[in-house]
JSON list of C-alpha atoms in Angstrom, two decimals:
[
{"chain": "A", "resi": 1, "resn": "UNK", "atom": "CA", "xyz": [-0.03, -0.06, 0.06]},
{"chain": "A", "resi": 2, "resn": "UNK", "atom": "CA", "xyz": [2.72, 2.54, 0.99]},
{"chain": "A", "resi": 3, "resn": "UNK", "atom": "CA", "xyz": [4.57, 1.76, -2.21]},
{"chain": "A", "resi": 4, "resn": "UNK", "atom": "CA", "xyz": [1.46, 2.10, -4.21]},
{"chain": "A", "resi": 5, "resn": "UNK", "atom": "CA", "xyz": [1.25, 5.65, -2.55]},
{"chain": "A", "resi": 6, "resn": "UNK", "atom": "CA", "xyz": [4.81, 6.66, -3.17]},
{"chain": "A", "resi": 7, "resn": "UNK", "atom": "CA", "xyz": [4.72, 5.66, -6.72]},
{"chain": "A", "resi": 8, "resn": "UNK", "atom": "CA", "xyz": [1.24, 7.70, -7.14]},
{"chain": "A", "resi": 9, "resn": "UNK", "atom": "CA", "xyz": [3.14, 10.70, -5.39]},
{"chain": "A", "resi": 10, "resn": "UNK", "atom": "CA", "xyz": [6.07, 10.43, -7.53]},
{"chain": "A", "resi": 11, "resn": "UNK", "atom": "CA", "xyz": [4.11, 10.17, -10.83]},
{"chain": "A", "resi": 12, "resn": "UNK", "atom": "CA", "xyz": [1.99, 13.43, -9.57]},
{"chain": "A", "resi": 13, "resn": "UNK", "atom": "CA", "xyz": [5.24, 15.21, -8.87]},
{"chain": "A", "resi": 14, "resn": "UNK", "atom": "CA", "xyz": [6.63, 14.37, -12.38]},
{"chain": "A", "resi": 15, "resn": "UNK", "atom": "CA", "xyz": [3.32, 15.50, -14.20]},
{"chain": "A", "resi": 16, "resn": "UNK", "atom": "CA", "xyz": [3.49, 18.71, -12.09]},
{"chain": "A", "resi": 17, "resn": "UNK", "atom": "CA", "xyz": [7.06, 19.27, -12.97]},
{"chain": "A", "resi": 18, "resn": "UNK", "atom": "CA", "xyz": [6.48, 18.84, -16.52]},
{"chain": "A", "resi": 19, "resn": "UNK", "atom": "CA", "xyz": [3.45, 20.98, -16.60]},
{"chain": "A", "resi": 20, "resn": "UNK", "atom": "CA", "xyz": [5.41, 23.79, -14.86]},
{"chain": "A", "resi": 21, "resn": "UNK", "atom": "CA", "xyz": [8.16, 23.58, -17.26]},
{"chain": "A", "resi": 22, "resn": "UNK", "atom": "CA", "xyz": [8.38, 26.13, -20.11]},
{"chain": "A", "resi": 23, "resn": "UNK", "atom": "CA", "xyz": [7.72, 24.57, -23.61]},
{"chain": "A", "resi": 24, "resn": "UNK", "atom": "CA", "xyz": [11.08, 25.94, -24.87]},
{"chain": "A", "resi": 25, "resn": "UNK", "atom": "CA", "xyz": [13.83, 28.34, -24.10]},
{"chain": "A", "resi": 26, "resn": "UNK", "atom": "CA", "xyz": [11.85, 31.68, -25.36]},
{"chain": "A", "resi": 27, "resn": "UNK", "atom": "CA", "xyz": [10.77, 34.26, -22.93]},
{"chain": "A", "resi": 28, "resn": "UNK", "atom": "CA", "xyz": [8.19, 36.82, -23.76]},
{"chain": "A", "resi": 29, "resn": "UNK", "atom": "CA", "xyz": [8.98, 40.26, -22.28]},
{"chain": "A", "resi": 30, "resn": "UNK", "atom": "CA", "xyz": [6.07, 42.95, -22.35]},
{"chain": "A", "resi": 31, "resn": "UNK", "atom": "CA", "xyz": [6.89, 46.53, -22.26]},
{"chain": "A", "resi": 32, "resn": "UNK", "atom": "CA", "xyz": [4.06, 48.83, -21.24]},
{"chain": "A", "resi": 33, "resn": "UNK", "atom": "CA", "xyz": [3.30, 52.23, -22.49]},
{"chain": "A", "resi": 34, "resn": "UNK", "atom": "CA", "xyz": [2.66, 55.90, -21.01]},
{"chain": "A", "resi": 35, "resn": "UNK", "atom": "CA", "xyz": [-0.44, 55.96, -18.94]},
{"chain": "A", "resi": 36, "resn": "UNK", "atom": "CA", "xyz": [-0.31, 52.20, -17.98]},
{"chain": "A", "resi": 37, "resn": "UNK", "atom": "CA", "xyz": [1.85, 49.78, -16.10]},
{"chain": "A", "resi": 38, "resn": "UNK", "atom": "CA", "xyz": [2.43, 45.97, -16.35]},
{"chain": "A", "resi": 39, "resn": "UNK", "atom": "CA", "xyz": [-0.97, 45.39, -15.54]},
{"chain": "A", "resi": 40, "resn": "UNK", "atom": "CA", "xyz": [-1.91, 46.25, -19.16]},
{"chain": "A", "resi": 41, "resn": "UNK", "atom": "CA", "xyz": [-0.99, 42.80, -20.03]},
{"chain": "A", "resi": 42, "resn": "UNK", "atom": "CA", "xyz": [-2.84, 40.92, -17.55]},
{"chain": "A", "resi": 43, "resn": "UNK", "atom": "CA", "xyz": [-5.37, 39.46, -20.02]},
{"chain": "A", "resi": 44, "resn": "UNK", "atom": "CA", "xyz": [-2.55, 38.39, -22.30]},
{"chain": "A", "resi": 45, "resn": "UNK", "atom": "CA", "xyz": [0.03, 36.75, -19.95]},
{"chain": "A", "resi": 46, "resn": "UNK", "atom": "CA", "xyz": [-2.28, 33.72, -19.14]},
{"chain": "A", "resi": 47, "resn": "UNK", "atom": "CA", "xyz": [-2.93, 32.79, -22.86]},
{"chain": "A", "resi": 48, "resn": "UNK", "atom": "CA", "xyz": [0.91, 32.89, -23.49]},
{"chain": "A", "resi": 49, "resn": "UNK", "atom": "CA", "xyz": [1.73, 31.02, -20.10]},
{"chain": "A", "resi": 50, "resn": "UNK", "atom": "CA", "xyz": [-0.74, 28.32, -21.16]},
{"chain": "A", "resi": 51, "resn": "UNK", "atom": "CA", "xyz": [1.38, 27.74, -24.09]},
{"chain": "A", "resi": 52, "resn": "UNK", "atom": "CA", "xyz": [4.30, 27.08, -21.99]},
{"chain": "A", "resi": 53, "resn": "UNK", "atom": "CA", "xyz": [6.06, 30.13, -22.29]},
{"chain": "A", "resi": 54, "resn": "UNK", "atom": "CA", "xyz": [7.79, 32.07, -19.63]},
{"chain": "A", "resi": 55, "resn": "UNK", "atom": "CA", "xyz": [6.42, 35.76, -19.45]},
{"chain": "A", "resi": 56, "resn": "UNK", "atom": "CA", "xyz": [7.92, 38.67, -17.71]},
{"chain": "A", "resi": 57, "resn": "UNK", "atom": "CA", "xyz": [5.93, 42.18, -17.76]},
{"chain": "A", "resi": 58, "resn": "UNK", "atom": "CA", "xyz": [8.39, 45.12, -17.13]},
{"chain": "A", "resi": 59, "resn": "UNK", "atom": "CA", "xyz": [7.51, 47.88, -14.85]},
{"chain": "A", "resi": 60, "resn": "UNK", "atom": "CA", "xyz": [8.71, 50.97, -16.63]},
{"chain": "A", "resi": 61, "resn": "UNK", "atom": "CA", "xyz": [9.34, 54.15, -14.21]},
{"chain": "A", "resi": 62, "resn": "UNK", "atom": "CA", "xyz": [8.15, 56.16, -17.09]},
{"chain": "A", "resi": 63, "resn": "UNK", "atom": "CA", "xyz": [10.80, 58.79, -15.69]},
{"chain": "A", "resi": 64, "resn": "UNK", "atom": "CA", "xyz": [12.79, 58.93, -18.93]},
{"chain": "A", "resi": 65, "resn": "UNK", "atom": "CA", "xyz": [13.68, 57.09, -21.97]},
{"chain": "A", "resi": 66, "resn": "UNK", "atom": "CA", "xyz": [16.86, 56.17, -20.39]},
{"chain": "A", "resi": 67, "resn": "UNK", "atom": "CA", "xyz": [15.09, 54.62, -17.37]},
{"chain": "A", "resi": 68, "resn": "UNK", "atom": "CA", "xyz": [12.65, 52.84, -19.27]},
{"chain": "A", "resi": 69, "resn": "UNK", "atom": "CA", "xyz": [15.20, 51.28, -21.60]},
{"chain": "A", "resi": 70, "resn": "UNK", "atom": "CA", "xyz": [17.57, 50.39, -18.40]},
{"chain": "A", "resi": 71, "resn": "UNK", "atom": "CA", "xyz": [14.60, 48.66, -16.95]},
{"chain": "A", "resi": 72, "resn": "UNK", "atom": "CA", "xyz": [13.67, 46.86, -20.06]},
{"chain": "A", "resi": 73, "resn": "UNK", "atom": "CA", "xyz": [17.40, 45.53, -20.72]},
{"chain": "A", "resi": 74, "resn": "UNK", "atom": "CA", "xyz": [17.85, 44.58, -16.87]},
{"chain": "A", "resi": 75, "resn": "UNK", "atom": "CA", "xyz": [14.90, 42.05, -17.80]},
{"chain": "A", "resi": 76, "resn": "UNK", "atom": "CA", "xyz": [16.01, 40.89, -21.16]},
{"chain": "A", "resi": 77, "resn": "UNK", "atom": "CA", "xyz": [19.56, 40.44, -19.66]},
{"chain": "A", "resi": 78, "resn": "UNK", "atom": "CA", "xyz": [18.16, 38.15, -16.99]},
{"chain": "A", "resi": 79, "resn": "UNK", "atom": "CA", "xyz": [16.83, 35.59, -19.20]},
{"chain": "A", "resi": 80, "resn": "UNK", "atom": "CA", "xyz": [18.83, 32.65, -20.22]},
{"chain": "A", "resi": 81, "resn": "UNK", "atom": "CA", "xyz": [17.23, 32.00, -23.87]},
{"chain": "A", "resi": 82, "resn": "UNK", "atom": "CA", "xyz": [15.91, 33.37, -26.65]},
{"chain": "A", "resi": 83, "resn": "UNK", "atom": "CA", "xyz": [13.48, 36.65, -25.87]},
{"chain": "A", "resi": 84, "resn": "UNK", "atom": "CA", "xyz": [10.49, 38.03, -27.73]},
{"chain": "A", "resi": 85, "resn": "UNK", "atom": "CA", "xyz": [10.50, 41.87, -26.99]},
{"chain": "A", "resi": 86, "resn": "UNK", "atom": "CA", "xyz": [6.91, 43.43, -27.16]},
{"chain": "A", "resi": 87, "resn": "UNK", "atom": "CA", "xyz": [6.09, 47.02, -26.88]},
{"chain": "A", "resi": 88, "resn": "UNK", "atom": "CA", "xyz": [2.80, 48.77, -26.32]},
{"chain": "A", "resi": 89, "resn": "UNK", "atom": "CA", "xyz": [2.60, 52.76, -27.49]},
{"chain": "A", "resi": 90, "resn": "UNK", "atom": "CA", "xyz": [5.20, 54.31, -25.99]},
{"chain": "A", "resi": 91, "resn": "UNK", "atom": "CA", "xyz": [6.99, 50.82, -25.46]},
{"chain": "A", "resi": 92, "resn": "UNK", "atom": "CA", "xyz": [7.70, 50.81, -28.78]},
{"chain": "A", "resi": 93, "resn": "UNK", "atom": "CA", "xyz": [10.11, 53.55, -28.63]},
{"chain": "A", "resi": 94, "resn": "UNK", "atom": "CA", "xyz": [11.53, 51.79, -25.40]},
{"chain": "A", "resi": 95, "resn": "UNK", "atom": "CA", "xyz": [12.08, 48.45, -27.26]},
{"chain": "A", "resi": 96, "resn": "UNK", "atom": "CA", "xyz": [13.50, 50.30, -30.31]},
{"chain": "A", "resi": 97, "resn": "UNK", "atom": "CA", "xyz": [16.34, 51.35, -28.14]},
{"chain": "A", "resi": 98, "resn": "UNK", "atom": "CA", "xyz": [16.50, 48.52, -25.70]},
{"chain": "A", "resi": 99, "resn": "UNK", "atom": "CA", "xyz": [16.08, 45.61, -28.47]},
{"chain": "A", "resi": 100, "resn": "UNK", "atom": "CA", "xyz": [19.49, 45.19, -29.44]},
{"chain": "A", "resi": 101, "resn": "UNK", "atom": "CA", "xyz": [20.66, 42.26, -27.63]},
{"chain": "A", "resi": 102, "resn": "UNK", "atom": "CA", "xyz": [21.74, 38.94, -29.50]},
{"chain": "A", "resi": 103, "resn": "UNK", "atom": "CA", "xyz": [18.90, 37.12, -27.32]},
{"chain": "A", "resi": 104, "resn": "UNK", "atom": "CA", "xyz": [16.06, 39.12, -28.74]},
{"chain": "A", "resi": 105, "resn": "UNK", "atom": "CA", "xyz": [14.69, 37.02, -31.82]},
{"chain": "A", "resi": 106, "resn": "UNK", "atom": "CA", "xyz": [12.00, 39.34, -32.65]},
{"chain": "A", "resi": 107, "resn": "UNK", "atom": "CA", "xyz": [10.27, 42.63, -31.65]},
{"chain": "A", "resi": 108, "resn": "UNK", "atom": "CA", "xyz": [6.58, 42.90, -31.63]},
{"chain": "A", "resi": 109, "resn": "UNK", "atom": "CA", "xyz": [4.86, 46.55, -32.00]},
{"chain": "A", "resi": 110, "resn": "UNK", "atom": "CA", "xyz": [1.42, 46.89, -30.55]},
{"chain": "A", "resi": 111, "resn": "UNK", "atom": "CA", "xyz": [-0.05, 50.26, -31.62]},
{"chain": "A", "resi": 112, "resn": "UNK", "atom": "CA", "xyz": [3.13, 51.62, -30.95]},
{"chain": "A", "resi": 113, "resn": "UNK", "atom": "CA", "xyz": [5.93, 54.05, -31.93]},
{"chain": "A", "resi": 114, "resn": "UNK", "atom": "CA", "xyz": [8.70, 52.72, -34.03]},
{"chain": "A", "resi": 115, "resn": "UNK", "atom": "CA", "xyz": [11.48, 55.98, -34.20]},
{"chain": "A", "resi": 116, "resn": "UNK", "atom": "CA", "xyz": [14.55, 55.73, -36.60]},
{"chain": "A", "resi": 117, "resn": "UNK", "atom": "CA", "xyz": [17.89, 56.75, -34.93]},
{"chain": "A", "resi": 118, "resn": "UNK", "atom": "CA", "xyz": [17.74, 60.61, -33.88]},
{"chain": "A", "resi": 119, "resn": "UNK", "atom": "CA", "xyz": [14.01, 60.70, -33.79]},
{"chain": "A", "resi": 120, "resn": "UNK", "atom": "CA", "xyz": [12.03, 61.73, -30.70]},
{"chain": "A", "resi": 121, "resn": "UNK", "atom": "CA", "xyz": [8.63, 60.03, -30.03]},
{"chain": "A", "resi": 122, "resn": "UNK", "atom": "CA", "xyz": [7.09, 63.80, -29.62]},
{"chain": "A", "resi": 123, "resn": "UNK", "atom": "CA", "xyz": [7.90, 64.54, -33.11]},
{"chain": "A", "resi": 124, "resn": "UNK", "atom": "CA", "xyz": [6.69, 61.47, -34.63]},
{"chain": "A", "resi": 125, "resn": "UNK", "atom": "CA", "xyz": [3.32, 62.45, -35.45]},
{"chain": "A", "resi": 126, "resn": "UNK", "atom": "CA", "xyz": [3.95, 65.94, -36.56]},
{"chain": "A", "resi": 127, "resn": "UNK", "atom": "CA", "xyz": [2.69, 65.39, -39.95]},
{"chain": "A", "resi": 128, "resn": "UNK", "atom": "CA", "xyz": [-0.85, 63.99, -38.76]},
{"chain": "A", "resi": 129, "resn": "UNK", "atom": "CA", "xyz": [-3.51, 65.49, -36.83]},
{"chain": "A", "resi": 130, "resn": "UNK", "atom": "CA", "xyz": [-3.37, 65.95, -33.11]},
{"chain": "A", "resi": 131, "resn": "UNK", "atom": "CA", "xyz": [-4.97, 62.22, -31.68]},
{"chain": "A", "resi": 132, "resn": "UNK", "atom": "CA", "xyz": [-8.30, 63.27, -29.71]},
{"chain": "A", "resi": 133, "resn": "UNK", "atom": "CA", "xyz": [-6.51, 61.29, -26.55]},
{"chain": "A", "resi": 134, "resn": "UNK", "atom": "CA", "xyz": [-3.30, 63.41, -26.99]},
{"chain": "A", "resi": 135, "resn": "UNK", "atom": "CA", "xyz": [-5.38, 66.96, -26.83]},
{"chain": "A", "resi": 136, "resn": "UNK", "atom": "CA", "xyz": [-6.90, 66.04, -23.34]},
{"chain": "A", "resi": 137, "resn": "UNK", "atom": "CA", "xyz": [-3.05, 65.46, -21.52]},
{"chain": "A", "resi": 138, "resn": "UNK", "atom": "CA", "xyz": [-2.86, 66.97, -17.98]},
{"chain": "A", "resi": 139, "resn": "UNK", "atom": "CA", "xyz": [0.23, 67.89, -16.74]},
{"chain": "A", "resi": 140, "resn": "UNK", "atom": "CA", "xyz": [1.13, 68.20, -13.14]},
{"chain": "A", "resi": 141, "resn": "UNK", "atom": "CA", "xyz": [3.57, 70.78, -11.45]},
{"chain": "A", "resi": 142, "resn": "UNK", "atom": "CA", "xyz": [6.62, 68.09, -11.68]},
{"chain": "A", "resi": 143, "resn": "UNK", "atom": "CA", "xyz": [6.03, 67.71, -15.49]},
{"chain": "A", "resi": 144, "resn": "UNK", "atom": "CA", "xyz": [4.56, 64.45, -15.46]},
{"chain": "A", "resi": 145, "resn": "UNK", "atom": "CA", "xyz": [1.65, 63.92, -17.94]},
{"chain": "A", "resi": 146, "resn": "UNK", "atom": "CA", "xyz": [-1.59, 61.81, -17.46]},
{"chain": "A", "resi": 147, "resn": "UNK", "atom": "CA", "xyz": [-4.83, 61.24, -18.78]},
{"chain": "A", "resi": 148, "resn": "UNK", "atom": "CA", "xyz": [-8.33, 62.06, -17.07]},
{"chain": "A", "resi": 149, "resn": "UNK", "atom": "CA", "xyz": [-10.82, 59.26, -16.44]},
{"chain": "A", "resi": 150, "resn": "UNK", "atom": "CA", "xyz": [-13.22, 60.55, -19.12]},
{"chain": "A", "resi": 151, "resn": "UNK", "atom": "CA", "xyz": [-10.70, 60.54, -21.48]},
{"chain": "A", "resi": 152, "resn": "UNK", "atom": "CA", "xyz": [-9.51, 56.99, -20.48]},
{"chain": "A", "resi": 153, "resn": "UNK", "atom": "CA", "xyz": [-12.91, 56.00, -21.49]},
{"chain": "A", "resi": 154, "resn": "UNK", "atom": "CA", "xyz": [-13.40, 57.79, -24.54]},
{"chain": "A", "resi": 155, "resn": "UNK", "atom": "CA", "xyz": [-10.12, 57.91, -26.25]},
{"chain": "A", "resi": 156, "resn": "UNK", "atom": "CA", "xyz": [-7.56, 55.36, -24.58]},
{"chain": "A", "resi": 157, "resn": "UNK", "atom": "CA", "xyz": [-9.68, 52.30, -24.17]},
{"chain": "A", "resi": 158, "resn": "UNK", "atom": "CA", "xyz": [-13.23, 53.07, -25.59]},
{"chain": "A", "resi": 159, "resn": "UNK", "atom": "CA", "xyz": [-13.85, 49.72, -26.61]},
{"chain": "A", "resi": 160, "resn": "UNK", "atom": "CA", "xyz": [-13.59, 47.93, -23.24]},
{"chain": "A", "resi": 161, "resn": "UNK", "atom": "CA", "xyz": [-16.21, 47.53, -20.46]},
{"chain": "A", "resi": 162, "resn": "UNK", "atom": "CA", "xyz": [-16.67, 50.70, -17.89]},
{"chain": "A", "resi": 163, "resn": "UNK", "atom": "CA", "xyz": [-15.20, 48.41, -14.94]},
{"chain": "A", "resi": 164, "resn": "UNK", "atom": "CA", "xyz": [-11.91, 47.61, -17.10]},
{"chain": "A", "resi": 165, "resn": "UNK", "atom": "CA", "xyz": [-11.85, 51.47, -18.13]},
{"chain": "A", "resi": 166, "resn": "UNK", "atom": "CA", "xyz": [-11.82, 52.34, -14.25]},
{"chain": "A", "resi": 167, "resn": "UNK", "atom": "CA", "xyz": [-9.40, 49.91, -13.62]},
{"chain": "A", "resi": 168, "resn": "UNK", "atom": "CA", "xyz": [-7.04, 51.31, -16.27]},
{"chain": "A", "resi": 169, "resn": "UNK", "atom": "CA", "xyz": [-7.63, 55.07, -14.91]},
{"chain": "A", "resi": 170, "resn": "UNK", "atom": "CA", "xyz": [-6.52, 53.61, -11.46]},
{"chain": "A", "resi": 171, "resn": "UNK", "atom": "CA", "xyz": [-3.52, 51.88, -12.59]},
{"chain": "A", "resi": 172, "resn": "UNK", "atom": "CA", "xyz": [-2.23, 54.52, -15.05]},
{"chain": "A", "resi": 173, "resn": "UNK", "atom": "CA", "xyz": [1.36, 55.50, -14.98]},
{"chain": "A", "resi": 174, "resn": "UNK", "atom": "CA", "xyz": [1.86, 59.27, -15.57]},
{"chain": "A", "resi": 175, "resn": "UNK", "atom": "CA", "xyz": [5.04, 59.80, -17.62]},
{"chain": "A", "resi": 176, "resn": "UNK", "atom": "CA", "xyz": [7.55, 62.60, -17.50]},
{"chain": "A", "resi": 177, "resn": "UNK", "atom": "CA", "xyz": [6.66, 64.67, -20.40]},
{"chain": "A", "resi": 178, "resn": "UNK", "atom": "CA", "xyz": [10.48, 65.37, -21.24]},
{"chain": "A", "resi": 179, "resn": "UNK", "atom": "CA", "xyz": [10.52, 61.69, -22.18]},
{"chain": "A", "resi": 180, "resn": "UNK", "atom": "CA", "xyz": [8.61, 62.28, -25.58]},
{"chain": "A", "resi": 181, "resn": "UNK", "atom": "CA", "xyz": [11.56, 64.80, -26.25]},
{"chain": "A", "resi": 182, "resn": "UNK", "atom": "CA", "xyz": [14.42, 62.40, -25.94]},
{"chain": "A", "resi": 183, "resn": "UNK", "atom": "CA", "xyz": [15.77, 60.81, -28.94]},
{"chain": "A", "resi": 184, "resn": "UNK", "atom": "CA", "xyz": [16.95, 57.25, -29.51]},
{"chain": "A", "resi": 185, "resn": "UNK", "atom": "CA", "xyz": [20.50, 56.30, -30.67]},
{"chain": "A", "resi": 186, "resn": "UNK", "atom": "CA", "xyz": [19.76, 53.05, -32.42]},
{"chain": "A", "resi": 187, "resn": "UNK", "atom": "CA", "xyz": [16.77, 51.26, -34.09]},
{"chain": "A", "resi": 188, "resn": "UNK", "atom": "CA", "xyz": [16.78, 47.60, -32.97]},
{"chain": "A", "resi": 189, "resn": "UNK", "atom": "CA", "xyz": [14.06, 47.19, -35.44]},
{"chain": "A", "resi": 190, "resn": "UNK", "atom": "CA", "xyz": [16.71, 47.29, -38.75]},
{"chain": "A", "resi": 191, "resn": "UNK", "atom": "CA", "xyz": [18.40, 43.96, -37.24]},
{"chain": "A", "resi": 192, "resn": "UNK", "atom": "CA", "xyz": [15.17, 41.87, -35.99]},
{"chain": "A", "resi": 193, "resn": "UNK", "atom": "CA", "xyz": [12.22, 40.10, -37.38]},
{"chain": "A", "resi": 194, "resn": "UNK", "atom": "CA", "xyz": [9.33, 42.50, -36.56]},
{"chain": "A", "resi": 195, "resn": "UNK", "atom": "CA", "xyz": [5.80, 42.15, -35.96]},
{"chain": "A", "resi": 196, "resn": "UNK", "atom": "CA", "xyz": [3.24, 45.13, -35.88]},
{"chain": "A", "resi": 197, "resn": "UNK", "atom": "CA", "xyz": [-0.52, 45.18, -34.78]},
{"chain": "A", "resi": 198, "resn": "UNK", "atom": "CA", "xyz": [-2.43, 48.44, -36.10]},
{"chain": "A", "resi": 199, "resn": "UNK", "atom": "CA", "xyz": [-5.05, 49.35, -33.92]},
{"chain": "A", "resi": 200, "resn": "UNK", "atom": "CA", "xyz": [-7.69, 50.77, -36.64]},
{"chain": "A", "resi": 201, "resn": "UNK", "atom": "CA", "xyz": [-9.70, 52.64, -34.10]},
{"chain": "A", "resi": 202, "resn": "UNK", "atom": "CA", "xyz": [-6.76, 54.16, -32.30]},
{"chain": "A", "resi": 203, "resn": "UNK", "atom": "CA", "xyz": [-7.73, 57.82, -30.69]},
{"chain": "A", "resi": 204, "resn": "UNK", "atom": "CA", "xyz": [-3.93, 58.12, -28.98]},
{"chain": "A", "resi": 205, "resn": "UNK", "atom": "CA", "xyz": [-1.98, 57.52, -31.79]},
{"chain": "A", "resi": 206, "resn": "UNK", "atom": "CA", "xyz": [-3.12, 58.20, -35.45]},
{"chain": "A", "resi": 207, "resn": "UNK", "atom": "CA", "xyz": [-3.88, 54.54, -37.14]},
{"chain": "A", "resi": 208, "resn": "UNK", "atom": "CA", "xyz": [-2.24, 55.84, -40.43]},
{"chain": "A", "resi": 209, "resn": "UNK", "atom": "CA", "xyz": [0.82, 56.85, -38.36]},
{"chain": "A", "resi": 210, "resn": "UNK", "atom": "CA", "xyz": [0.81, 53.25, -37.02]},
{"chain": "A", "resi": 211, "resn": "UNK", "atom": "CA", "xyz": [0.40, 51.89, -40.84]},
{"chain": "A", "resi": 212, "resn": "UNK", "atom": "CA", "xyz": [3.43, 53.97, -41.60]},
{"chain": "A", "resi": 213, "resn": "UNK", "atom": "CA", "xyz": [5.63, 52.42, -38.98]},
{"chain": "A", "resi": 214, "resn": "UNK", "atom": "CA", "xyz": [4.72, 49.03, -39.97]},
{"chain": "A", "resi": 215, "resn": "UNK", "atom": "CA", "xyz": [5.52, 49.66, -43.68]},
{"chain": "A", "resi": 216, "resn": "UNK", "atom": "CA", "xyz": [8.78, 51.30, -42.49]},
{"chain": "A", "resi": 217, "resn": "UNK", "atom": "CA", "xyz": [10.12, 48.47, -40.19]},
{"chain": "A", "resi": 218, "resn": "UNK", "atom": "CA", "xyz": [9.02, 45.94, -42.72]},
{"chain": "A", "resi": 219, "resn": "UNK", "atom": "CA", "xyz": [6.88, 44.40, -40.10]},
{"chain": "A", "resi": 220, "resn": "UNK", "atom": "CA", "xyz": [4.49, 41.38, -40.56]},
{"chain": "A", "resi": 221, "resn": "UNK", "atom": "CA", "xyz": [1.42, 43.32, -39.83]},
{"chain": "A", "resi": 222, "resn": "UNK", "atom": "CA", "xyz": [-1.95, 42.62, -38.00]},
{"chain": "A", "resi": 223, "resn": "UNK", "atom": "CA", "xyz": [-4.79, 45.30, -38.19]},
{"chain": "A", "resi": 224, "resn": "UNK", "atom": "CA", "xyz": [-7.45, 44.89, -35.39]},
{"chain": "A", "resi": 225, "resn": "UNK", "atom": "CA", "xyz": [-10.60, 46.91, -35.29]},
{"chain": "A", "resi": 226, "resn": "UNK", "atom": "CA", "xyz": [-9.63, 48.30, -31.95]},
{"chain": "A", "resi": 227, "resn": "UNK", "atom": "CA", "xyz": [-8.91, 51.16, -29.64]},
{"chain": "A", "resi": 228, "resn": "UNK", "atom": "CA", "xyz": [-5.59, 51.96, -28.34]},
{"chain": "A", "resi": 229, "resn": "UNK", "atom": "CA", "xyz": [-5.27, 48.91, -25.97]},
{"chain": "A", "resi": 230, "resn": "UNK", "atom": "CA", "xyz": [-5.98, 45.75, -28.16]},
{"chain": "A", "resi": 231, "resn": "UNK", "atom": "CA", "xyz": [-4.34, 43.57, -25.50]},
{"chain": "A", "resi": 232, "resn": "UNK", "atom": "CA", "xyz": [-7.11, 44.55, -23.16]},
{"chain": "A", "resi": 233, "resn": "UNK", "atom": "CA", "xyz": [-10.23, 44.45, -25.60]},
{"chain": "A", "resi": 234, "resn": "UNK", "atom": "CA", "xyz": [-8.66, 41.46, -28.19]},
{"chain": "A", "resi": 235, "resn": "UNK", "atom": "CA", "xyz": [-5.99, 39.83, -26.01]},
{"chain": "A", "resi": 236, "resn": "UNK", "atom": "CA", "xyz": [-6.37, 36.42, -28.03]},
{"chain": "A", "resi": 237, "resn": "UNK", "atom": "CA", "xyz": [-5.69, 38.29, -30.97]},
{"chain": "A", "resi": 238, "resn": "UNK", "atom": "CA", "xyz": [-2.77, 40.02, -29.71]},
{"chain": "A", "resi": 239, "resn": "UNK", "atom": "CA", "xyz": [-1.45, 36.80, -28.10]},
{"chain": "A", "resi": 240, "resn": "UNK", "atom": "CA", "xyz": [-1.92, 34.97, -31.59]},
{"chain": "A", "resi": 241, "resn": "UNK", "atom": "CA", "xyz": [0.53, 37.81, -33.20]},
{"chain": "A", "resi": 242, "resn": "UNK", "atom": "CA", "xyz": [3.06, 37.28, -30.21]},
{"chain": "A", "resi": 243, "resn": "UNK", "atom": "CA", "xyz": [2.90, 33.45, -30.31]},
{"chain": "A", "resi": 244, "resn": "UNK", "atom": "CA", "xyz": [3.93, 33.54, -34.11]},
{"chain": "A", "resi": 245, "resn": "UNK", "atom": "CA", "xyz": [6.74, 35.77, -33.28]},
{"chain": "A", "resi": 246, "resn": "UNK", "atom": "CA", "xyz": [7.92, 33.21, -30.64]},
{"chain": "A", "resi": 247, "resn": "UNK", "atom": "CA", "xyz": [7.48, 30.13, -32.87]},
{"chain": "A", "resi": 248, "resn": "UNK", "atom": "CA", "xyz": [9.46, 31.50, -35.52]}
]
């Protein structure tokens, strides 16, 4: 009887170990944008984990481009295998600067900026109309920009439930406005496989600008009929693109 119990326990432990072991050595690193934090990926993360991938969400301080790049590079450097680096919105600028490591096999831009060397994020949309959400930005006395609750619901995440919009408002990360004036020195997308998700109903970045970014970086492009946060409103579709990058 004892032998049977021991054997059963060993089998159960072995099964658990196999279930807990990632399917391969690729880690998916998720980089959030402005007016957000790592929880913006909370609907995508379980989908990726269910496929056996290790997933890490960076917590950007949003205090400068250099600080956010450093936070992202620390996470990438801590991984032992290959990395798929994913950036949303401002996070696209971050992964463009931070994504040069040989560990990184693909970059995924989600409704994100994709600057070239020497470009500042704040100048990237100068040839387009000011997006409705950008026009509502508030700046506090310390130079940090944030979105009021009504603009989050109307412009940042207009296609999610009211409860989700309220959560996004509560967890948003104000960004130092100076970060948008800081220039990149490299363009990691020049030497990586690139994927881009265009959010066709975006009210924070002009969808036409997103399409231009996708063409510039020669990305495998997916267009979703969503607002600025497709990882919240269409997480399965976003995960599908990330998985394609991970499986290449």
